[in-house]
Tab-separated table of C-alpha atoms in Angstrom:
chain	number	residue	atom	x	y	z
A	25	MET	CA	15.079	31.810	9.034
A	26	ALA	CA	17.593	30.792	11.707
A	27	ARG	CA	14.890	30.932	14.375
A	28	LEU	CA	12.650	28.730	12.243
A	29	ARG	CA	15.400	26.152	11.791
A	30	LYS	CA	16.450	26.039	15.436
A	31	ALA	CA	13.150	26.817	17.197
A	32	ARG	CA	14.271	25.787	20.667
A	33	THR	CA	10.778	26.603	21.925
A	34	GLU	CA	7.327	26.377	20.360
A	35	GLU	CA	6.905	30.137	20.669
A	36	MET	CA	10.186	30.745	18.850
A	37	GLY	CA	9.051	28.592	15.951
A	38	ALA	CA	5.606	30.218	15.834
A	39	GLN	CA	7.084	33.719	15.705
A	40	ALA	CA	9.472	32.791	12.905
A	41	HIS	CA	6.651	31.078	11.010
A	42	ALA	CA	4.416	34.149	11.226
A	43	ALA	CA	7.209	36.530	10.163
A	44	LEU	CA	8.096	34.448	7.108
A	45	VAL	CA	4.479	34.015	6.047
A	46	GLU	CA	4.101	37.784	6.217
A	47	LEU	CA	7.133	38.185	3.942
A	48	GLY	CA	5.442	35.971	1.348
A	49	ALA	CA	6.827	34.116	-1.652
A	50	GLY	CA	10.051	36.090	-1.693
A	51	CYS	CA	11.391	33.870	1.080
A	52	ALA	CA	10.588	30.636	-0.802
A	53	PRO	CA	14.076	30.111	-2.326
A	54	LEU	CA	15.676	30.321	1.112
A	55	LEU	CA	13.062	28.011	2.589
A	56	MET	CA	13.764	25.510	-0.171
A	57	THR	CA	17.410	25.657	0.814
A	58	VAL	CA	16.390	24.812	4.379
A	59	VAL	CA	14.430	21.789	3.160
A	60	GLU	CA	17.464	20.760	1.111
A	61	LYS	CA	20.177	21.189	3.736
A	62	GLU	CA	18.600	21.011	7.193
A	63	LYS	CA	19.483	17.678	8.791
A	64	ARG	CA	16.750	17.729	11.409
A	65	ALA	CA	13.344	16.532	10.260
A	66	GLU	CA	11.645	19.041	12.566
A	67	GLY	CA	13.433	21.971	10.917
A	68	ARG	CA	12.541	20.724	7.439
A	69	ALA	CA	8.915	20.276	8.459
A	70	ARG	CA	8.708	23.841	9.744
A	71	ALA	CA	10.143	25.141	6.457
A	72	VAL	CA	7.668	23.077	4.443
A	73	ALA	CA	4.780	24.409	6.550
A	74	VAL	CA	5.679	27.959	5.508
A	75	LEU	CA	6.321	26.994	1.886
A	76	GLU	CA	2.848	25.495	1.642
A	77	LEU	CA	1.396	28.871	2.616
A	78	VAL	CA	3.520	31.208	0.488
A	79	THR	CA	3.640	29.271	-2.809
A	80	ASP	CA	0.903	28.675	-5.363
A	81	ALA	CA	0.348	28.197	-9.100
A	82	ARG	CA	2.417	31.288	-9.906
A	83	HIS	CA	5.575	29.627	-8.590
A	84	THR	CA	5.651	26.219	-10.272
A	85	ARG	CA	8.753	27.001	-12.375
A	86	LEU	CA	10.639	28.170	-9.300
A	87	ILE	CA	9.580	25.129	-7.307
A	88	ALA	CA	10.526	22.785	-10.162
A	89	GLU	CA	14.171	23.731	-9.677
A	90	GLY	CA	14.050	21.315	-6.761
A	91	PHE	CA	13.288	18.317	-8.988
A	92	THR	CA	16.985	17.628	-9.511
A	93	SER	CA	18.220	18.451	-6.003
A	94	ARG	CA	20.615	16.063	-4.288
A	95	SER	CA	18.215	16.151	-1.351
A	96	ALA	CA	15.404	13.606	-1.429
A	97	SER	CA	13.402	15.834	0.911
A	98	LEU	CA	13.476	18.769	-1.490
A	99	ARG	CA	12.827	16.594	-4.546
A	100	THR	CA	9.783	15.040	-2.917
A	101	TRP	CA	8.350	18.322	-1.691
A	102	SER	CA	8.945	20.111	-5.012
A	103	LEU	CA	7.323	17.338	-7.031
A	104	GLY	CA	4.364	17.066	-4.724
A	105	ARG	CA	3.807	20.817	-4.600
A	106	THR	CA	3.817	21.317	-8.368
A	107	ALA	CA	1.364	18.426	-8.688
A	108	ALA	CA	-1.169	20.616	-6.894
A	109	PHE	CA	-0.996	23.159	-9.736
A	110	PRO	CA	-1.046	21.356	-13.120
A	111	ASP	CA	1.474	23.001	-15.448
A	112	PRO	CA	2.120	21.447	-18.897
A	113	GLU	CA	5.408	23.311	-19.209
A	114	LEU	CA	6.878	21.027	-16.538
A	115	GLN	CA	6.200	17.788	-18.403
A	116	ALA	CA	9.742	17.020	-19.545
A	117	ALA	CA	11.233	17.814	-16.146
A	118	ALA	CA	8.576	15.830	-14.283
A	119	GLU	CA	8.952	12.796	-16.537
A	120	SER	CA	12.721	12.879	-16.021
A	121	ALA	CA	12.215	13.104	-12.260
A	122	LEU	CA	9.884	10.094	-12.332
A	123	THR	CA	12.358	8.061	-14.383
A	124	ALA	CA	15.153	8.958	-11.966
A	125	ALA	CA	13.036	8.087	-8.913
A	126	ARG	CA	12.176	4.693	-10.357
A	127	LYS	CA	15.846	3.932	-11.002
A	128	ARG	CA	17.033	4.855	-7.522
A	129	LYS	CA	17.835	2.077	-5.097
A	130	ALA	CA	16.775	2.633	-1.510
A	131	LYS	CA	19.375	2.269	1.193
A	132	LYS	CA	18.404	0.321	4.282
A	133	GLY	CA	15.840	2.285	6.246
A	134	GLU	CA	15.084	4.675	3.377
A	135	GLU	CA	12.445	2.613	1.577
A	136	GLU	CA	9.542	4.804	2.703
A	137	GLU	CA	11.396	7.948	1.668
A	138	LEU	CA	11.940	6.602	-1.843
A	139	ASP	CA	8.325	5.448	-2.100
A	140	ALA	CA	7.216	8.971	-1.194
A	141	GLU	CA	9.437	10.454	-3.890
A	142	ARG	CA	8.095	8.064	-6.523
A	143	ARG	CA	4.510	8.920	-5.607
A	144	ALA	CA	5.258	12.636	-5.749
A	145	ALA	CA	7.012	12.260	-9.107
A	146	ALA	CA	4.085	10.298	-10.526
A	147	LEU	CA	1.681	12.990	-9.365
A	148	ALA	CA	3.826	15.757	-10.835
A	149	ALA	CA	4.203	13.972	-14.167
A	150	THR	CA	0.464	13.356	-14.411
A	151	ALA	CA	-0.348	16.950	-13.494
A	152	SER	CA	1.875	18.082	-16.356
A	153	GLY	CA	-0.158	16.014	-18.824
A	154	SER	CA	2.034	12.915	-18.970
A	155	LEU	CA	0.660	9.385	-18.675
A	156	ASP	CA	3.951	7.971	-17.386
A	157	GLY	CA	2.798	8.085	-13.764
A	158	LEU	CA	-0.438	6.141	-14.239
A	159	PRO	CA	0.920	2.884	-12.733
A	160	GLU	CA	1.695	4.609	-9.430
A	161	LEU	CA	-1.591	6.523	-9.439
A	162	THR	CA	-3.503	3.332	-10.196
A	163	ALA	CA	-1.907	1.713	-7.156
A	164	LEU	CA	-2.956	4.662	-4.992
A	165	ALA	CA	-6.486	4.485	-6.384
A	166	ARG	CA	-6.622	0.784	-5.523
A	167	ASP	CA	-4.967	0.703	-2.148
A	168	ASP	CA	-4.815	4.154	-0.551
A	169	TRP	CA	-7.612	6.293	-1.943
A	170	GLY	CA	-8.639	7.658	1.434
A	171	ASP	CA	-5.301	9.383	1.972
A	172	TRP	CA	-4.399	10.146	-1.636
A	173	GLY	CA	-7.671	10.554	-3.505
A	174	SER	CA	-7.713	14.336	-3.415
A	175	ALA	CA	-4.107	14.705	-4.595
A	176	VAL	CA	-4.579	12.109	-7.336
A	177	ARG	CA	-7.759	13.773	-8.580
A	178	THR	CA	-6.050	17.173	-8.757
A	179	ALA	CA	-3.084	15.773	-10.671
A	180	LEU	CA	-5.286	13.850	-13.102
A	181	GLU	CA	-6.956	17.052	-14.263
A	182	GLY	CA	-3.691	17.880	-16.005
A	183	ALA	CA	-3.943	14.737	-18.131
A	184	ARG	CA	-7.663	14.807	-18.912
A	185	GLY	CA	-8.399	13.856	-22.505
A	186	PRO	CA	-8.903	11.002	-25.000
A	187	GLU	CA	-5.433	9.508	-24.599
A	188	ALA	CA	-5.759	9.193	-20.835
A	189	SER	CA	-9.319	7.942	-21.233
A	190	ALA	CA	-8.252	5.158	-23.575
A	191	ALA	CA	-5.418	4.089	-21.300
A	192	VAL	CA	-7.658	3.830	-18.237
A	193	VAL	CA	-10.773	2.409	-19.927
A	194	ALA	CA	-8.644	-0.574	-20.917
A	195	THR	CA	-8.328	-1.463	-17.202
A	196	LEU	CA	-12.064	-1.538	-16.454
A	197	ALA	CA	-12.643	-5.094	-17.608
A	198	GLY	CA	-10.383	-6.650	-14.992
A	199	GLU	CA	-11.020	-7.700	-11.407
A	200	ARG	CA	-13.171	-5.668	-9.023
A	201	ARG	CA	-10.492	-3.547	-7.370
A	202	GLY	CA	-9.014	-2.705	-10.745
A	203	THR	CA	-12.419	-1.584	-11.993
A	204	VAL	CA	-12.947	0.604	-8.930
A	205	ALA	CA	-9.487	2.143	-9.357
A	206	GLY	CA	-10.042	2.764	-13.060
A	207	LEU	CA	-13.352	4.537	-12.458
A	208	ARG	CA	-11.733	6.697	-9.810
A	209	LEU	CA	-9.031	7.702	-12.252
A	210	LEU	CA	-11.506	8.445	-15.035
A	211	ALA	CA	-13.295	10.933	-12.791
A	212	GLY	CA	-10.131	13.015	-13.024
A	213	CYS	CA	-8.710	12.257	-16.470
A	214	GLY	CA	-11.634	10.988	-18.518
A	215	ASP	CA	-13.425	12.796	-21.327
A	216	ALA	CA	-16.550	12.119	-23.381
A	217	SER	CA	-14.883	9.200	-25.141
A	218	ALA	CA	-14.923	7.260	-21.844
A	219	LEU	CA	-18.618	7.743	-21.048
A	220	ALA	CA	-19.861	4.646	-22.858
A	221	ALA	CA	-17.492	2.423	-20.888
A	222	VAL	CA	-18.289	4.177	-17.610
A	223	GLY	CA	-22.045	4.008	-18.256
A	224	GLN	CA	-21.930	0.210	-18.392
A	225	HIS	CA	-21.056	0.175	-14.696
A	226	LEU	CA	-24.001	2.301	-13.585
A	227	ASP	CA	-26.042	-0.942	-13.528
A	228	SER	CA	-23.465	-2.871	-11.510
A	229	SER	CA	-24.804	-4.974	-8.634
A	230	ASP	CA	-21.648	-4.003	-6.721
A	231	ASN	CA	-22.521	-0.745	-4.959
A	232	SER	CA	-18.891	0.366	-4.749
A	233	ILE	CA	-18.519	0.065	-8.518
A	234	ARG	CA	-21.860	1.802	-9.085
A	235	ILE	CA	-20.821	4.729	-6.868
A	236	GLU	CA	-17.473	5.108	-8.586
A	237	ALA	CA	-19.221	5.044	-11.974
A	238	ILE	CA	-21.467	7.865	-10.750
A	239	ASN	CA	-18.452	9.814	-9.560
A	240	ALA	CA	-16.708	9.239	-12.881
A	241	CYS	CA	-19.734	10.665	-14.686
A	242	ARG	CA	-19.737	13.654	-12.336
A	243	GLY	CA	-16.094	14.361	-13.041
A	244	ILE	CA	-16.220	13.839	-16.797
A	245	VAL	CA	-19.466	15.653	-17.548
A	246	ASP	CA	-19.668	18.392	-14.929
A	247	GLY	CA	-16.175	18.549	-13.449
A	248	ASP	CA	-17.705	17.891	-10.019
A	249	PRO	CA	-15.873	16.239	-7.118
A	250	PRO	CA	-16.843	12.728	-6.001
A	251	LEU	CA	-19.757	12.176	-3.670
A	252	ALA	CA	-18.397	11.148	-0.300
A	253	ARG	CA	-21.151	8.754	0.679
A	254	LEU	CA	-24.151	7.169	-0.976
A	255	SER	CA	-26.349	4.396	0.352
A	256	ALA	CA	-27.165	1.553	-2.014
A	257	PHE	CA	-30.677	2.953	-2.485
A	258	GLU	CA	-29.418	6.480	-3.175
A	259	ALA	CA	-26.798	5.158	-5.608
A	260	ILE	CA	-29.475	3.304	-7.603
A	261	GLU	CA	-31.552	6.477	-7.931
A	262	VAL	CA	-28.571	8.668	-8.880
A	263	ALA	CA	-27.388	6.051	-11.376
A	264	LYS	CA	-30.800	6.115	-13.054
A	265	LYS	CA	-30.551	9.870	-13.475
A	266	TRP	CA	-27.096	9.553	-15.003
A	267	LYS	CA	-28.256	6.871	-17.415
A	268	GLY	CA	-30.887	9.343	-18.557
A	269	ARG	CA	-28.281	12.052	-19.099
A	270	LEU	CA	-25.914	9.784	-21.002
């Protein structure tokens, strides 16, 4: 652990990394302490790299202990990591963490750090089944889908159902970017009750909207991931097939 934190050479860090990964999840509590207390960003990053390899869905309750840490680094990592493994038992804790993150005031130079914590808290809350984080996830779906689409989709699976469907369907009638964002969200959280609203957009003359409607159908009906690319011609043909299925 000390070698991982200090890592005066690349080889030193690599050896420590390999040894800790071999130890497995048992070293996670100590690694979380490193993320919490290490002042150097490089040391925290090395600890996080190991944590990402030794933790999984079996450890969400352990990881959630970091939600209330005094360290923003540990709070953000813990929230983001649990969001990758939807766990309804974390809903109350995740909602509290999101409320706290929204109330915090960023000191000068720490605005990006607070934004990262709020995103992570919104993801964690959504993954637990809460709808409290939908405003933040909607913003990501609108403005930063390329970087955050996969994480948002994973978290949304924890909230899939009629309540989430109703909340997001209500946003589809707005301006173009809002419609695109809403369809992206429905691919992860929508259920059969949203299909009628989604189906209306399969005939859209806007190819981006048509593609996102197709992807929403894929997610709702088959649980399939979004199609990365579709030409306008391909989208028209796939949309026809979906209209036949719906």
